[in-house]
Amino acid sequence: MAKKLHENICDEIRFNALFKKHAKDLSNFLYYKFGDHLNPKDKTQDAFIKLWENCKKIAPDKAKSYLFTVANNLMLNEAKHHKVVLKHQQTKPKHHTNESPEFVMEEQEYMQKLQAALSNLTDAQRIAFMMNRVEGKRHKEIAELLGISTKAVEKRIYGALKKLREDIKEL
């Protein structure tokens, strides 16, 4: 059964007075104990919200200890959560693949060949080819960006493909 009005802090005037009296002290307490990175001002507000939600159950003479206990617990929970997050961030994901070691090795060799072949292209060919194949730009867009004709772009890309086929037999 709920307590009578004068036996709890559900009165708005009484609650405001309680807030003005203890909010700064509570915030400072949390700041001194836990530092600024866990948002002590937010936890102070959260503690007052919990006090308001449970105002019928808390006697005015117990309100201060309730606030400090709730706020301290909120900060401890937040610190615990941060530890879990940090631990999770520090664990490196395991790199598992379903591919055989031979496949992985062949893929790495192919990528090395491709990088070498791309470096053998002229700058003009490499730029046009990469804009087309990597960025997905159309010949007309590339021509406008480079300030050349569409035919020149086509010639550069065709030349790049021809040179890549020669350098990499797997293509």
N, CA, C and O of each residue as an XYZ file, in Angstrom:
684
protein
N       0.830     -1.176      0.000
C       0.000      0.000      0.000
C       0.881      1.247      0.000
O       1.895      1.296      0.697
N       0.494      2.250     -0.779
C       1.268      3.476     -0.900
C       1.216      4.294      0.385
O       0.215      4.291      1.102
N       2.314      4.993      0.661
C       2.365      5.839      1.843
C       1.584      7.118      1.588
O       1.329      7.476      0.439
N       1.213      7.792      2.639
C       0.501      9.065      2.505
C       1.433     10.091      1.878
O       2.652      9.919      1.884
N       0.857     11.154      1.340
C       1.613     12.161      0.605
C       2.745     12.758      1.427
O       3.832     12.979      0.894
N       2.524     13.021      2.695
C       3.580     13.647      3.493
C       4.659     12.649      3.926
O       5.671     13.049      4.502
N       4.456     11.371      3.659
C       5.442     10.371      4.027
C       6.315      9.934      2.852
O       7.177      9.071      3.012
N       6.100     10.520      1.676
C       6.936     10.197      0.524
C       7.318     11.473     -0.214
O       6.964     12.570      0.216
N       8.023     11.336     -1.297
C       8.537     12.504     -2.015
C       7.865     12.699     -3.368
O       8.462     13.286     -4.270
N       6.661     12.228     -3.523
C       5.956     12.350     -4.793
C       5.435     13.759     -5.052
O       4.974     14.055     -6.154
N       5.500     14.607     -4.075
C       5.100     15.999     -4.245
C       6.164     16.688     -5.106
O       7.358     16.584     -4.826
N       5.724     17.387     -6.148
C       6.665     18.003     -7.086
C       7.549     19.042     -6.406
O       8.739     19.131     -6.708
N       7.007     19.796     -5.530
C       7.792     20.829     -4.830
C       8.865     20.174     -3.962
O      10.016     20.613     -3.952
N       8.486     19.131     -3.238
C       9.440     18.415     -2.381
C      10.530     17.752     -3.238
O      11.707     17.772     -2.878
N      10.126     17.165     -4.372
C      11.087     16.505     -5.247
C      12.061     17.524     -5.848
O      13.264     17.268     -5.909
N      11.544     18.687     -6.293
C      12.416     19.732     -6.839
C      13.415     20.223     -5.796
O      14.585     20.454     -6.099
N      12.943     20.376     -4.586
C      13.844     20.804     -3.514
C      14.937     19.759     -3.281
O      16.100     20.097     -3.059
N      14.546     18.492     -3.335
C      15.502     17.402     -3.178
C      16.528     17.413     -4.313
O      17.720     17.196     -4.095
N      16.043     17.667     -5.513
C      16.936     17.723     -6.673
C      17.938     18.864     -6.516
O      19.140     18.671     -6.696
N      17.441     20.046     -6.181
C      18.328     21.208     -6.030
C      19.351     20.991     -4.911
O      20.484     21.467     -4.994
N      18.947     20.285     -3.890
C      19.828     20.072     -2.743
C      20.919     19.039     -3.025
O      22.050     19.200     -2.565
N      20.590     17.960     -3.787
C      21.526     16.834     -3.904
C      22.115     16.595     -5.303
O      23.085     15.846     -5.419
N      21.585     17.180     -6.333
C      22.034     16.872     -7.699
C      23.517     17.184     -7.904
O      24.261     16.357     -8.431
N      23.942     18.369     -7.490
C      25.341     18.766     -7.682
C      26.279     17.865     -6.887
O      27.313     17.438     -7.401
N      25.926     17.575     -5.644
C      26.765     16.712     -4.802
C      26.855     15.298     -5.382
O      27.921     14.683     -5.386
N      25.737     14.804     -5.862
C      25.718     13.459     -6.438
C      26.567     13.407     -7.707
O      27.343     12.472     -7.901
N      26.420     14.404     -8.562
C      27.209     14.454     -9.792
C      28.705     14.534     -9.483
O      29.516     13.856    -10.114
N      29.055     15.365     -8.514
C      30.469     15.480     -8.119
C      30.990     14.166     -7.533
O      32.106     13.749     -7.842
N      30.198     13.524     -6.704
C      30.583     12.238     -6.132
C      30.896     11.229     -7.240
O      31.924     10.552     -7.200
N      30.005     11.137     -8.225
C      30.216     10.189     -9.320
C      31.437     10.568    -10.160
O      32.199      9.705    -10.597
N      31.608     11.865    -10.376
C      32.761     12.332    -11.147
C      34.069     11.999    -10.425
O      35.017     11.520    -11.047
N      34.119     12.248     -9.134
C      35.341     11.980     -8.374
C      35.632     10.491     -8.283
O      36.794     10.084     -8.277
N      34.600      9.688     -8.214
C      34.790      8.254     -8.050
C      35.108      7.551     -9.368
O      35.948      6.653     -9.415
N      34.425      7.970    -10.445
C      34.542      7.230    -11.713
C      35.165      8.031    -12.855
O      35.513      7.448    -13.882
N      35.312      9.313    -12.712
C      35.835     10.118    -13.804
C      34.713     10.568    -14.733
O      33.535     10.324    -14.475
N      35.104     11.224    -15.809
C      34.126     11.838    -16.713
C      33.691     10.926    -17.847
O      32.651     11.171    -18.457
N      34.450      9.885    -18.148
C      34.173      9.077    -19.335
C      32.910      8.229    -19.238
O      32.437      7.732    -20.260
N      32.353      8.050    -18.059
C      31.116      7.268    -17.918
C      29.889      8.158    -17.761
O      28.823      7.667    -17.388
N      30.014      9.449    -18.035
C      28.911     10.410    -18.003
C      28.216     10.485    -16.639
O      27.067     10.063    -16.509
N      28.888     11.006    -15.644
C      28.277     11.073    -14.311
C      27.016     11.940    -14.267
O      26.113     11.667    -13.476
N      26.942     12.972    -15.095
C      25.742     13.820    -15.093
C      24.529     13.046    -15.600
O      23.421     13.218    -15.093
N      24.741     12.204    -16.592
C      23.635     11.373    -17.095
C      23.171     10.390    -16.028
O      21.973     10.176    -15.844
N      24.123      9.803    -15.336
C      23.757      8.836    -14.292
C      23.062      9.527    -13.123
O      22.205      8.933    -12.470
N      23.430     10.785    -12.858
C      22.748     11.555    -11.824
C      21.278     11.745    -12.207
O      20.382     11.555    -11.385
N      21.049     12.118    -13.450
C      19.667     12.288    -13.917
C      18.911     10.968    -13.894
O      17.743     10.920    -13.508
N      19.580      9.899    -14.309
C      18.933      8.586    -14.291
C      18.546      8.177    -12.865
O      17.500      7.566    -12.651
N      19.392      8.517    -11.900
C      19.092      8.187    -10.495
C      17.867      8.969    -10.025
O      17.016      8.425     -9.321
N      17.774     10.227    -10.405
C      16.599     11.009    -10.021
C      15.333     10.494    -10.722
O      14.244     10.539    -10.149
N      15.474     10.017    -11.926
C      14.322      9.426    -12.623
C      13.843      8.194    -11.873
O      12.644      8.015    -11.655
N      14.789      7.345    -11.478
C      14.411      6.149    -10.704
C      13.774      6.528     -9.368
O      12.843      5.868     -8.907
N      14.279      7.591     -8.755
C      13.693      8.059     -7.502
C      12.250      8.513     -7.741
O      11.361      8.205     -6.948
N      12.025      9.231     -8.813
C      10.673      9.703     -9.127
C       9.737      8.526     -9.422
O       8.582      8.521     -8.995
N      10.241      7.541    -10.146
C       9.414      6.374    -10.474
C       9.044      5.580     -9.225
O       7.992      4.941     -9.187
N       9.894      5.615     -8.207
C       9.650      4.865     -6.968
C       9.343      5.783     -5.793
O       9.542      5.407     -4.638
N       8.862      6.977     -6.084
C       8.694      7.988     -5.031
C       7.736      7.558     -3.926
O       7.901      7.976     -2.781
N       6.749      6.743     -4.236
C       5.782      6.324     -3.211
C       6.383      5.323     -2.235
O       5.865      5.136     -1.134
N       7.460      4.688     -2.632
C       8.071      3.654     -1.787
C       9.188      4.194     -0.904
O       9.646      3.505      0.008
N       9.633      5.427     -1.168
C      10.832      5.942     -0.492
C      10.467      7.095      0.435
O       9.842      8.072      0.021
N      10.859      6.965      1.660
C      10.621      8.017      2.643
C      11.579      9.171      2.388
O      12.696      8.941      1.924
N      11.176     10.406      2.676
C      12.047     11.562      2.437
C      13.403     11.470      3.133
O      14.402     11.941      2.590
N      13.457     10.883      4.304
C      14.742     10.784      5.012
C      15.665      9.724      4.408
O      16.856      9.704      4.718
N      15.140      8.842      3.553
C      15.939      7.807      2.885
C      16.287      8.175      1.441
O      17.015      7.435      0.778
N      15.782      9.299      0.950
C      15.935      9.662     -0.459
C      17.408      9.864     -0.852
O      17.839      9.401     -1.908
N      18.159     10.543     -0.015
C      19.561     10.816     -0.347
C      20.360      9.520     -0.473
O      21.097      9.344     -1.443
N      20.227      8.631      0.477
C      20.974      7.373      0.408
C      20.501      6.540     -0.785
O      21.305      5.865     -1.427
N      19.208      6.586     -1.082
C      18.680      5.881     -2.251
C      19.324      6.425     -3.529
O      19.779      5.656     -4.375
N      19.359      7.745     -3.663
C      19.951      8.377     -4.846
C      21.413      7.968     -5.036
O      21.816      7.568     -6.128
N      22.192      8.069     -3.975
C      23.611      7.756     -4.077
C      23.828      6.278     -4.378
O      24.732      5.932     -5.139
N      23.021      5.409     -3.798
C      23.149      3.969     -4.054
C      22.792      3.646     -5.498
O      23.519      2.917     -6.172
N      21.677      4.185     -5.971
C      21.231      3.925     -7.345
C      22.255      4.468     -8.342
O      22.627      3.776     -9.289
N      22.703      5.688     -8.135
C      23.668      6.293     -9.056
C      24.985      5.510     -9.076
O      25.564      5.289    -10.140
N      25.451      5.095     -7.904
C      26.677      4.304     -7.819
C      26.510      2.991     -8.587
O      27.401      2.583     -9.331
N      25.364      2.336     -8.402
C      25.111      1.075     -9.113
C      25.024      1.283    -10.622
O      25.504      0.454    -11.394
N      24.412      2.388    -11.042
C      24.348      2.685    -12.480
C      25.755      2.848    -13.068
O      26.049      2.358    -14.158
N      26.610      3.543    -12.326
C      27.990      3.735    -12.802
C      28.757      2.416    -12.818
O      29.518      2.146    -13.747
N      28.555      1.600    -11.791
C      29.231      0.296    -11.765
C      28.783     -0.576    -12.939
O      29.600     -1.255    -13.560
N      27.492     -0.555    -13.237
C      26.990     -1.316    -14.385
C      27.578     -0.803    -15.691
O      27.926     -1.588    -16.574
N      27.687      0.514    -15.812
C      28.272      1.104    -17.019
C      29.744      0.722    -17.151
O      30.210      0.398    -18.243
N      30.474      0.759    -16.036
C      31.891      0.368    -16.054
C      32.036     -1.099    -16.440
O      32.927     -1.464    -17.208
N      31.171     -1.918    -15.912
C      31.185     -3.350    -16.247
C      30.924     -3.553    -17.733
O      31.575     -4.370    -18.385
N      29.974     -2.805    -18.254
C      29.655     -2.892    -19.688
C      30.857     -2.468    -20.536
O      31.165     -3.102    -21.545
N      31.533     -1.395    -20.121
C      32.716     -0.942    -20.858
C      33.819     -1.991    -20.853
O      34.520     -2.161    -21.850
N      33.978     -2.695    -19.736
C      34.987     -3.757    -19.673
C      34.670     -4.868    -20.664
O      35.563     -5.383    -21.336
N      33.399     -5.233    -20.751
C      32.986     -6.276    -21.705
C      33.242     -5.811    -23.130
O      33.751     -6.571    -23.955
N      32.893     -4.572    -23.418
C      33.113     -4.034    -24.762
C      34.598     -4.027    -25.104
O      34.986     -4.442    -26.196
N      35.427     -3.559    -24.178
C      36.872     -3.531    -24.415
C      37.440     -4.932    -24.618
O      38.279     -5.149    -25.492
N      36.981     -5.869    -23.813
C      37.453     -7.243    -23.952
C      37.062     -7.801    -25.316
O      37.851     -8.484    -25.969
N      35.851     -7.506    -25.732
C      35.384     -7.982    -27.034
C      36.170     -7.342    -28.177
O      36.473     -8.000    -29.173
N      36.497     -6.064    -28.030
C      37.255     -5.372    -29.070
C      38.687     -5.889    -29.157
O      39.290     -5.870    -30.230
N      39.226     -6.344    -28.050
C      40.612     -6.803    -28.041
C      40.772     -8.212    -28.583
O      41.861     -8.581    -29.022
N      39.713     -9.002    -28.561
C      39.813    -10.348    -29.107
C      39.806    -10.254    -30.622
O      38.929     -9.638    -31.227
N      40.781    -10.867    -31.199
C      40.890    -10.837    -32.660
C      40.000    -11.930    -33.238
O      39.982    -13.060    -32.750
N      39.265    -11.573    -34.283
C      38.427    -12.611    -34.891
C      39.303    -13.689    -35.517
O      40.347    -13.406    -36.105
N      38.862    -14.901    -35.377
C      39.604    -16.007    -35.961
C      39.372    -16.012    -37.461
O      38.254    -15.834    -37.944
N      40.443    -16.217    -38.164
C      40.373    -16.194    -39.619
C      40.264    -17.631    -40.116
O      41.273    -18.304    -40.328
N      39.049    -18.084    -40.297
C      38.810    -19.425    -40.804
C      38.214    -19.329    -42.198
O      37.345    -18.497    -42.460
N      38.682    -20.174    -43.074
C      38.087    -20.246    -44.401
C      37.820    -21.707    -44.723
O      38.440    -22.612    -44.165
N      36.898    -21.909    -45.620
C      36.604    -23.263    -46.070
C      37.508    -23.675    -47.226
O      37.481    -24.826    -47.663
N      38.314    -22.726    -47.722
C      39.192    -23.027    -48.841
C      40.401    -23.828    -48.367
O      40.842    -23.723    -47.222
N      40.904    -24.611    -49.271
C      42.101    -25.395    -48.960
C      43.311    -24.470    -48.935
O      43.271    -23.389    -49.523
N      44.370    -24.871    -48.274
C      45.581    -24.053    -48.250
C      46.144    -23.811    -49.660
O      46.716    -22.759    -49.946
N      45.965    -24.814    -50.529
C      46.442    -24.651    -51.906
C      45.685    -23.528    -52.610
O      46.280    -22.716    -53.318
N      44.367    -23.490    -52.408
C      43.554    -22.457    -53.037
C      43.958    -21.080    -52.529
O      44.085    -20.140    -53.314
N      44.160    -20.957    -51.224
C      44.553    -19.679    -50.640
C      45.896    -19.237    -51.204
O      46.079    -18.064    -51.528
N      46.836    -20.171    -51.322
C      48.146    -19.845    -51.862
C      48.053    -19.416    -53.327
O      48.699    -18.451    -53.736
N      47.245    -20.136    -54.119
C      47.061    -19.781    -55.526
C      46.415    -18.403    -55.660
O      46.774    -17.620    -56.539
N      45.462    -18.121    -54.781
C      44.798    -16.816    -54.816
C      45.800    -15.701    -54.530
O      45.790    -14.667    -55.197
N      46.663    -15.911    -53.542
C      47.678    -14.911    -53.208
C      48.657    -14.719    -54.366
O      49.040    -13.592    -54.678
N      49.061    -15.824    -55.005
C      49.972    -15.725    -56.147
C      49.313    -14.975    -57.294
O      49.952    -14.159    -57.959
N      48.034    -15.254    -57.524
C      47.308    -14.586    -58.599
C      47.219    -13.083    -58.325
O      47.401    -12.269    -59.231
N      46.939    -12.722    -57.072
C      46.850    -11.300    -56.724
C      48.196    -10.603    -56.922
O      48.242     -9.451    -57.351
N      49.271    -11.289    -56.615
C      50.593    -10.707    -56.838
C      50.851    -10.498    -58.323
O      51.385     -9.467    -58.732
N      50.461    -11.499    -59.136
C      50.616    -11.369    -60.586
C      49.775    -10.213    -61.109
O      50.232     -9.438    -61.950
N      48.559    -10.098    -60.617
C      47.675     -9.031    -61.066
C      48.246     -7.665    -60.705
O      48.230     -6.749    -61.527
N      48.749     -7.524    -59.486
C      49.339     -6.253    -59.073
C      50.562     -5.904    -59.932
O      50.757     -4.751    -60.316
N      51.372     -6.910    -60.222
C      52.545     -6.679    -61.066
C      52.122     -6.285    -62.470
O      52.700     -5.372    -63.060
N      51.114     -6.967    -63.013
C      50.636     -6.659    -64.354
C      50.027     -5.256    -64.402
O      50.236     -4.526    -65.371
N      49.283     -4.876    -63.376
C      48.709     -3.527    -63.343
C      49.797     -2.463    -63.277
O      49.647     -1.385    -63.852
N      50.882     -2.756    -62.585
C      51.964     -1.777    -62.497
C      52.725     -1.652    -63.820
O      53.406     -0.655    -64.056
N      52.603     -2.683    -64.693
C      53.254     -2.620    -66.000
C      52.470     -1.793    -67.013
O      53.004     -1.446    -68.066
N      51.223     -1.474    -66.716
C      50.422     -0.670    -67.638
C      50.911      0.772    -67.616
O      51.519      1.219    -66.643
N      50.643      1.488    -68.690
C      50.960      2.921    -68.681
C      49.994      3.594    -67.716
O      48.941      3.050    -67.386
N      50.370      4.780    -67.275
C      49.494      5.504    -66.350
C      48.128      5.747    -66.971
O      47.107      5.594    -66.300
N      48.096      6.119    -68.228
C      46.830      6.404    -68.906
C      45.963      5.148    -68.969
O      44.757      5.218    -68.736
N      46.567      4.003    -69.283
C      45.808      2.751    -69.359
C      45.298      2.339    -67.974
O      44.137      1.961    -67.813
N      46.178      2.418    -66.990
C      45.811      1.992    -65.643
C      44.670      2.855    -65.094
O      43.730      2.332    -64.496
N      44.751      4.162    -65.293
C      43.716      5.056    -64.782
C      42.374      4.752    -65.441
O      41.367      4.612    -64.748
N      42.347      4.650    -66.751
C      41.092      4.374    -67.470
C      40.543      3.005    -67.078
O      39.343      2.854    -66.845
N      41.434      2.000    -67.005
C      41.015      0.641    -66.672
C      40.424      0.577    -65.259
O      39.363     -0.011    -65.053
N      41.118      1.185    -64.286
C      40.659      1.138    -62.896
C      39.351      1.920    -62.712
O      38.475      1.500    -61.957
N      39.227      3.041    -63.394
C      37.979      3.804    -63.302
C      36.814      2.984    -63.862
O      35.697      3.051    -63.348
N      37.078      2.223    -64.902
C      36.021      1.427    -65.518
C      35.720      0.173    -64.706
O      34.559     -0.089    -64.393
N      36.732     -0.600    -64.363
C      36.524     -1.906    -63.735
C      36.344     -1.846    -62.227
O      35.572     -2.628    -61.673
N      37.028     -0.949    -61.558
C      36.942     -0.889    -60.100
C      35.819      0.060    -59.663
O      34.983     -0.294    -58.832
N      35.813      1.266    -60.235
C      34.812      2.248    -59.833
C      33.489      2.075    -60.576
O      32.469      2.621    -60.156
N      33.497      1.316    -61.683
C      32.265      1.059    -62.424
C      31.808      2.223    -63.286
O      30.632      2.307    -63.638
N      32.712      3.114    -63.628
C      32.343      4.269    -64.459
C      32.247      3.842    -65.928
O      32.978      2.968    -66.396
N      31.324      4.489    -66.629
C      31.159      4.207    -68.061
C      32.193      4.996    -68.848
O      32.789      5.945    -68.340
N      32.395      4.593    -70.087
C      33.417      5.217    -70.938
C      33.170      6.718    -71.068
O      34.113      7.509    -71.023
N      31.926      7.107    -71.227
C      31.602      8.523    -71.390
C      31.974      9.320    -70.133
O      32.512     10.422    -70.239
N      31.691      8.768    -68.944
C      32.037      9.439    -67.688
C      33.552      9.610    -67.556
O      34.039     10.662    -67.142
N      34.281      8.556    -67.917
C      35.744      8.602    -67.829
C      36.277      9.658    -68.781
O      37.177     10.421    -68.432
N      35.720      9.699    -69.978
C      36.154     10.676    -70.969
C      35.948     12.100    -70.452
O      36.821     12.954    -70.608
N      34.809     12.347    -69.847
C      34.541     13.691    -69.312
C      35.498     14.028    -68.176
O      35.997     15.151    -68.099
N      35.759     13.067    -67.296
C      36.651     13.312    -66.157
C      38.096     13.556    -66.599
O      38.791     14.404    -66.039
N      38.535     12.804    -67.606
C      39.925     12.923    -68.058
C      40.106     13.978    -69.146
O      41.232     14.338    -69.488
N      39.003     14.468    -69.682
C      39.078     15.486    -70.732
C      39.564     14.928    -72.061
O      40.274     15.607    -72.802
N      39.180     13.688    -72.362
C      39.559     13.058    -73.630
C      38.305     12.515    -74.298
O      37.219     12.569    -73.721
N      38.449     11.993    -75.506
C      37.289     11.463    -76.221
C      36.939     10.066    -75.718
O      37.751      9.392    -75.084
N      35.721      9.653    -76.016
C      35.261      8.319    -75.637
C      36.098      7.265    -76.346
O      36.414      6.229    -75.761
N      36.456      7.517    -77.588
C      37.287      6.567    -78.353
C      38.652      6.389    -77.699
O      39.187      5.281    -77.670
N      39.216      7.475    -77.174
C      40.522      7.380    -76.500
C      40.402      6.523    -75.237
O      41.304      5.747    -74.920
N      39.293      6.666    -74.525
C      39.062      5.844    -73.320
C      38.960      4.382    -73.723
O      39.581      3.524    -73.095
N      38.180      4.084    -74.769
C      38.022      2.708    -75.235
C      39.368      2.114    -75.632
O      39.663      0.961    -75.318
N      40.174      2.901    -76.320
C      41.495      2.437    -76.757
C      42.386      2.130    -75.546
O      43.101      1.128    -75.540
N      42.344      2.988    -74.526
C      43.161      2.768    -73.333
C      42.722      1.503    -72.587
O      43.556      0.708    -72.155
N      41.430      1.330    -72.445
C      40.926      0.143    -71.743
C      41.228     -1.117    -72.536
O      41.638     -2.127    -71.965
N      41.026     -1.066    -73.865
C      41.330     -2.221    -74.712
C      42.814     -2.553    -74.618
O      43.177     -3.723    -74.500
N      43.672     -1.543    -74.670
C      45.118     -1.762    -74.555
C      45.484     -2.365    -73.208
O      46.355     -3.231    -73.127
N      44.819     -1.905    -72.144
C      45.090     -2.437    -70.804
C      44.694     -3.903    -70.726
O      45.446     -4.719    -70.192
N      43.519     -4.248    -71.255
C      43.069     -5.644    -71.242
C      44.022     -6.542    -72.020
O      44.349     -7.643    -71.578
N      44.467     -6.065    -73.182
C      45.387     -6.848    -74.019
C      46.692     -7.103    -73.270
O      47.204     -8.223    -73.259
N      47.224     -6.052    -72.646
C      48.487     -6.178    -71.909
C      48.309     -7.091    -70.691
O      49.194     -7.893    -70.391
N      47.192     -6.980    -69.996
C      46.943     -7.835    -68.841
C      46.842     -9.303    -69.258
O      47.351    -10.176    -68.554
N      46.200     -9.589    -70.383
C      46.079    -10.967    -70.870
C      47.463    -11.546    -71.197
O      47.723    -12.726    -70.963
N      48.325    -10.712    -71.729
C      49.676    -11.166    -72.052
C      50.477    -11.458    -70.773
O      51.185    -12.460    -70.682
N      50.348    -10.562    -69.795
C      51.125    -10.702    -68.564
C      50.599    -11.810    -67.657
O      51.375    -12.477    -66.974
N      49.268    -12.008    -67.650
C      48.667    -13.019    -66.799
C      47.966    -14.029    -67.707
O      46.948    -13.718    -68.326
N      48.506    -15.207    -67.779
C      47.966    -16.217    -68.686
C      46.616    -16.769    -68.185
O      45.844    -17.303    -68.981
N      46.320    -16.645    -66.864
C      45.098    -17.204    -66.308
C      43.851    -16.419    -66.697
O      42.744    -16.934    -66.540
N      43.988    -15.193    -67.200
C      42.821    -14.378    -67.543
C      42.107    -14.869    -68.776
O      41.106    -14.280    -69.185
